[in-house]
PDB file of C-alpha atoms in Angstrom:
ATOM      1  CA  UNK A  16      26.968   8.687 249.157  1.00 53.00           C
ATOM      2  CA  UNK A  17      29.430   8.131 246.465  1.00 63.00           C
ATOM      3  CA  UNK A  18      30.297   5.024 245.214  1.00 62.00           C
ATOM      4  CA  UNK A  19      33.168   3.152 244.903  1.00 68.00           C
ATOM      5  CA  UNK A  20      36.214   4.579 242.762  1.00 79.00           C
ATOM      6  CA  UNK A  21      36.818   0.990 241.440  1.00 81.00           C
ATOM      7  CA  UNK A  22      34.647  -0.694 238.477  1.00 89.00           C
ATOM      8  CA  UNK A  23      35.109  -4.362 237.678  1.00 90.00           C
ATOM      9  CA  UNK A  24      37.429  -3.602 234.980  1.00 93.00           C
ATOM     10  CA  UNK A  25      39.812  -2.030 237.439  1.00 92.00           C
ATOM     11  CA  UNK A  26      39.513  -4.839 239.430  1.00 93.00           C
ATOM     12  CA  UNK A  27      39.881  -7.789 236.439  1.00 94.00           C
ATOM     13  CA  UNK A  28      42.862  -6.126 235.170  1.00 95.00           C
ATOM     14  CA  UNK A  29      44.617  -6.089 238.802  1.00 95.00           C
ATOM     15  CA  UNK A  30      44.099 -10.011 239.310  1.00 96.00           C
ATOM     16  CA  UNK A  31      44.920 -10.400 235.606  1.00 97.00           C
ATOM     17  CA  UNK A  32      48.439  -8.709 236.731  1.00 97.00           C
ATOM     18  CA  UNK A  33      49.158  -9.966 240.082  1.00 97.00           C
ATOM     19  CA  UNK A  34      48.095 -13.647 238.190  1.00 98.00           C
ATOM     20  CA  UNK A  35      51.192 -12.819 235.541  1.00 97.00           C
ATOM     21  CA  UNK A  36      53.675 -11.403 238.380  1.00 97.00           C
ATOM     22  CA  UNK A  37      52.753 -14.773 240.513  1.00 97.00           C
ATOM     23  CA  UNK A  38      53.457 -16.932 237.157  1.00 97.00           C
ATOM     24  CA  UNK A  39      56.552 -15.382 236.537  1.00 96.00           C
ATOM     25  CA  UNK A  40      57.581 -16.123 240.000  1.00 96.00           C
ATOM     26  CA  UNK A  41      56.948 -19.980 239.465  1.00 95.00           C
ATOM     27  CA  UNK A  42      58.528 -20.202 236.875  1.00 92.00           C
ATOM     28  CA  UNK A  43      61.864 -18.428 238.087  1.00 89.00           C
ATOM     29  CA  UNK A  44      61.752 -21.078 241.040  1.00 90.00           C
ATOM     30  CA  UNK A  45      61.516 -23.856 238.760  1.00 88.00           C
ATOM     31  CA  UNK A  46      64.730 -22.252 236.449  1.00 82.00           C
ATOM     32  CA  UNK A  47      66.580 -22.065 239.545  1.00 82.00           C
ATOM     33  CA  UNK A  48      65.440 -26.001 240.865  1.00 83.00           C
ATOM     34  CA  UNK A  49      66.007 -27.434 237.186  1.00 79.00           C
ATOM     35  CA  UNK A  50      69.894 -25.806 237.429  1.00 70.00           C
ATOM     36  CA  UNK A  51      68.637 -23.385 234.036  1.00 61.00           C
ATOM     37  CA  UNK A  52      69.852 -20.144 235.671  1.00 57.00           C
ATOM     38  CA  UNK A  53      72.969 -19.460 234.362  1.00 61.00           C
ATOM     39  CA  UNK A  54      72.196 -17.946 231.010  1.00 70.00           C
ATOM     40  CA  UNK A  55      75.339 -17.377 229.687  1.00 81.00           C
ATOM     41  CA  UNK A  56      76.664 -18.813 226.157  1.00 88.00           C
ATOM     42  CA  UNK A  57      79.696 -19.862 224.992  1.00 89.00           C
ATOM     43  CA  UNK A  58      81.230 -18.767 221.436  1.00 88.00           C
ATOM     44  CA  UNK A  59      83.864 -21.846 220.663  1.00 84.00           C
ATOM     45  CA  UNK A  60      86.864 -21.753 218.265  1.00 80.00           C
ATOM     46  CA  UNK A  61      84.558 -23.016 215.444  1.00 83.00           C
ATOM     47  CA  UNK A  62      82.261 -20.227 216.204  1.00 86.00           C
ATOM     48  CA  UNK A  63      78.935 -22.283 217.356  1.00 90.00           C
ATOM     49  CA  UNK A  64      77.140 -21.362 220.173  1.00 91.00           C
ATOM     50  CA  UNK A  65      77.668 -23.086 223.584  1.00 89.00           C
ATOM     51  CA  UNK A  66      76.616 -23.890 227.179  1.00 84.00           C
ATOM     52  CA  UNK A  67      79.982 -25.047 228.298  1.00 86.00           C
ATOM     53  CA  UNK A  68      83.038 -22.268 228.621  1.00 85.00           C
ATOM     54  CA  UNK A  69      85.720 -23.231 225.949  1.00 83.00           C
ATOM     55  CA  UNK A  70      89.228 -24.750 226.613  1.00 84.00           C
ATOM     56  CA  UNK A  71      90.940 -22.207 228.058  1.00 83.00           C
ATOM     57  CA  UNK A  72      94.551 -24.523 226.236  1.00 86.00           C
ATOM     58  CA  UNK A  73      92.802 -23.396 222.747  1.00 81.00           C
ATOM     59  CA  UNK A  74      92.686 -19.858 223.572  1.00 80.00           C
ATOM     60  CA  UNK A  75      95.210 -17.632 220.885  1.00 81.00           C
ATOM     61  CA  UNK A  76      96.401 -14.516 222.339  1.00 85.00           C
ATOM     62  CA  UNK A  77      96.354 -11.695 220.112  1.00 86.00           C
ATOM     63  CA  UNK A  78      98.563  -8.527 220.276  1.00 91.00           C
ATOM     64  CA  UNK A  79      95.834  -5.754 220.369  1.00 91.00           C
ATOM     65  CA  UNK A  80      98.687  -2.891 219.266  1.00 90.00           C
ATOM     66  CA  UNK A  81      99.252  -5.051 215.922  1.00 87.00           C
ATOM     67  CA  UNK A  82      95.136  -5.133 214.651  1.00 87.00           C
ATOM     68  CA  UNK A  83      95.322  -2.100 212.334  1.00 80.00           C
ATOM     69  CA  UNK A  84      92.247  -0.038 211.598  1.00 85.00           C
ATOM     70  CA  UNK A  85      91.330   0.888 208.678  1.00 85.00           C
ATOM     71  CA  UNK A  86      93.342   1.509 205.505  1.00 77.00           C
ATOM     72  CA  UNK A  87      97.405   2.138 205.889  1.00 69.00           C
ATOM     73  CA  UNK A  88      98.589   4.996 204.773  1.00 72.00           C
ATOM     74  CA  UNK A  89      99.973   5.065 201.165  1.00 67.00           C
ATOM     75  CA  UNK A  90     103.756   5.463 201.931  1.00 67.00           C
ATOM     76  CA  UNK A  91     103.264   2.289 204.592  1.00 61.00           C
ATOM     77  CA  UNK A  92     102.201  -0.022 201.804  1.00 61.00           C
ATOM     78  CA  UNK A  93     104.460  -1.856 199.738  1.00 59.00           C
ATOM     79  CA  UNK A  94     103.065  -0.934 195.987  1.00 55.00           C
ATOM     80  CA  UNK A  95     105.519  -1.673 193.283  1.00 56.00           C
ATOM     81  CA  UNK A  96     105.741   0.737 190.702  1.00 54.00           C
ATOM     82  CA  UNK A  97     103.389   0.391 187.881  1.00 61.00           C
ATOM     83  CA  UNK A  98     106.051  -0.542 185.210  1.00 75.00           C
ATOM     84  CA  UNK A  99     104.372   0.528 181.652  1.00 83.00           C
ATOM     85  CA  UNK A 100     102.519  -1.553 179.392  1.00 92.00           C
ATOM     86  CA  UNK A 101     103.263  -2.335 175.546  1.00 95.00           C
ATOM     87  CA  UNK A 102     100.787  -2.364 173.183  1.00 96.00           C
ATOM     88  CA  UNK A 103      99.167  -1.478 169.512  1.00 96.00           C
ATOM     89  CA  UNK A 104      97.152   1.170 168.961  1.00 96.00           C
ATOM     90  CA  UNK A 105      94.451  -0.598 166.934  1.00 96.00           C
ATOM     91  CA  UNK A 106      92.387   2.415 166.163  1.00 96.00           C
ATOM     92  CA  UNK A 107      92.294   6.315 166.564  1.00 96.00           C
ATOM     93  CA  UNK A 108      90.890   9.005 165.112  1.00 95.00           C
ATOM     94  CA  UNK A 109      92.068  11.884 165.562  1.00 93.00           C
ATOM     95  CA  UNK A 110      89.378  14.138 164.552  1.00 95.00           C
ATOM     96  CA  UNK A 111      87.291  13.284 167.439  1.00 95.00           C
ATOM     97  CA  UNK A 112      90.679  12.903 170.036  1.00 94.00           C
ATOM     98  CA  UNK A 113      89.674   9.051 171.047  1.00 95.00           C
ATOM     99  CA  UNK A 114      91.004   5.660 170.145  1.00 96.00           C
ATOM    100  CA  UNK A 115      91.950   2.121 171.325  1.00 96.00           C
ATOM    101  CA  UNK A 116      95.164   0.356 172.523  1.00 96.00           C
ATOM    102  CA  UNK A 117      95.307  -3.597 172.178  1.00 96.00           C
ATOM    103  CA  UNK A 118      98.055  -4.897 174.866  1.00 95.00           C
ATOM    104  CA  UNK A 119     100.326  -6.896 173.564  1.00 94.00           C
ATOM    105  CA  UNK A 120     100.703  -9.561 176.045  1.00 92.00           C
ATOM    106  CA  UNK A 121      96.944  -9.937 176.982  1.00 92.00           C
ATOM    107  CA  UNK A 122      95.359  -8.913 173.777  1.00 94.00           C
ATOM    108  CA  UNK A 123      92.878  -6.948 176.163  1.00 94.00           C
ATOM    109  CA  UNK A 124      91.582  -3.536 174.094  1.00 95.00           C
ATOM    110  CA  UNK A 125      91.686  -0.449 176.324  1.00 96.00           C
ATOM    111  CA  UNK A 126      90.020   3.005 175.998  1.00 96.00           C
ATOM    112  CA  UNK A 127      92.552   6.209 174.974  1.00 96.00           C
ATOM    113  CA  UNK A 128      91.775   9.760 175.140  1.00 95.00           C
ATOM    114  CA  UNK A 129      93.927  12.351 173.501  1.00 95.00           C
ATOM    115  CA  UNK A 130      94.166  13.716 177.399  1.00 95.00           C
ATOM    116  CA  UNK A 131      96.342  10.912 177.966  1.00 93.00           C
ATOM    117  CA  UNK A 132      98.959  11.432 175.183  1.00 95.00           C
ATOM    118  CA  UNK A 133     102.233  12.489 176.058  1.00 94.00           C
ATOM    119  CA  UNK A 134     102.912  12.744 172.469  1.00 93.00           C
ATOM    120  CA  UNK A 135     100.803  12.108 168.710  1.00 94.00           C
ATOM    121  CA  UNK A 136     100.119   8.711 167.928  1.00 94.00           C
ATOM    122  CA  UNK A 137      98.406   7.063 164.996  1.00 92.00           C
ATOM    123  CA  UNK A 138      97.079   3.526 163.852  1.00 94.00           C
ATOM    124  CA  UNK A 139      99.564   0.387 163.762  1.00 93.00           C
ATOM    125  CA  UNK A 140     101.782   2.703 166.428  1.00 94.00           C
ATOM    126  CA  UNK A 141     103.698   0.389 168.931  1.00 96.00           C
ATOM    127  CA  UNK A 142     103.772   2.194 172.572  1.00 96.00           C
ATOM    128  CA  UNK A 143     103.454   2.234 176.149  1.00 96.00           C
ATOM    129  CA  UNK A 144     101.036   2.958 178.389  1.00 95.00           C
ATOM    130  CA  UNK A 145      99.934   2.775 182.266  1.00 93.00           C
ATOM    131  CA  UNK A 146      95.951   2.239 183.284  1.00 93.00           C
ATOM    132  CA  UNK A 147      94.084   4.053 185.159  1.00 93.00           C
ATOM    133  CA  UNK A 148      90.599   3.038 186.108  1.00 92.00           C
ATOM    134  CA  UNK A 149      88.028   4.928 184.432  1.00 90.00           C
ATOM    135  CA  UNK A 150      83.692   5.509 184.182  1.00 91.00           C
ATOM    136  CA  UNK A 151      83.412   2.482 182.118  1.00 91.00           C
ATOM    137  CA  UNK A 152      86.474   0.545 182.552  1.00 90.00           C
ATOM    138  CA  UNK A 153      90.386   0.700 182.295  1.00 93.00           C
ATOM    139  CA  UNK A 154      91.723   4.049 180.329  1.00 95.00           C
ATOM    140  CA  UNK A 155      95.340   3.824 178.636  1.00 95.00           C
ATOM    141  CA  UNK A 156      97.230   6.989 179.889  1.00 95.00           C
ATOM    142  CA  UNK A 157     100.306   8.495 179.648  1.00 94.00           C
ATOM    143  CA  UNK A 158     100.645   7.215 175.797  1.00 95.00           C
ATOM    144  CA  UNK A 159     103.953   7.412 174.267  1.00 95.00           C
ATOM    145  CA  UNK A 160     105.148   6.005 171.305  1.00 94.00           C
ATOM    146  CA  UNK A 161     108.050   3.124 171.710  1.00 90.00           C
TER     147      UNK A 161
END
């Protein structure tokens, strides 16, 4: 005769998990006796965590059509033209086609390429300029002399 299919490891691990089912039980029936069924939470206007619902009198209605997403398109936006800066050129050197503008109102230096010159320029030149943002930083194009 053969023997019996189950070993006593089968057997351990089914009390081991009808012990666990039973526990879980218990403590389901003591949730629902102690009133801690209802597991929903509450986000309040301050944005803690809850138990209670919030005040339905502090609740701001909010026009879903007017939440835009994502960036507006360029003609929506209200950009004032760039009006041209002033400024000194403090250095350039022509042989290698670079140089530097100081701005006259913030004294800030900025980068110049002879790609951005509308016309020739040279040291102790007053002109205007517009910025355009760069590798390492603001770049002075568009470079005329004033």
């Amino acid at each position: 005769m053969a023997g019996s299919q189950e070993t006593f490891g089968k057997k351990e691990r089914e009390k081991k998990r009808l012990k666990k089912k039973q526990d879980k039980l218990l403590k389901k029936e003591e949730r629902k006796a102690s009133g801690q069924e209802s597991m929903f939470v509450y986000v309040d206007e301050y944005g803690q965590l809850t138990d209670t619902p919030p005040d339905p009198s502090r609740k701001i209605k909010v026009d879903a059509a007017s939440i835009e997403i994502g960036i507006p398109k360029k003609e929506d936006r209200n950009e004032e033209p760039d009006e041209p800066n002033e400024g000194k050129v403090s250095f350039f050197d022509t042989s290698k086609g670079f140089g530097f503008i100081i701005d006259s109102k913030s004294q800030e230096k900025y980068f110049v390429h002879v790609s951005g010159l509308l016309e020739e320029i040279k040291e102790n030149d007053k002109v205007t300029y517009e910025l355009e943002k760069g590798l390492k930083g603001l770049n002075a194009v568009r470079v005329k002399k004033i």
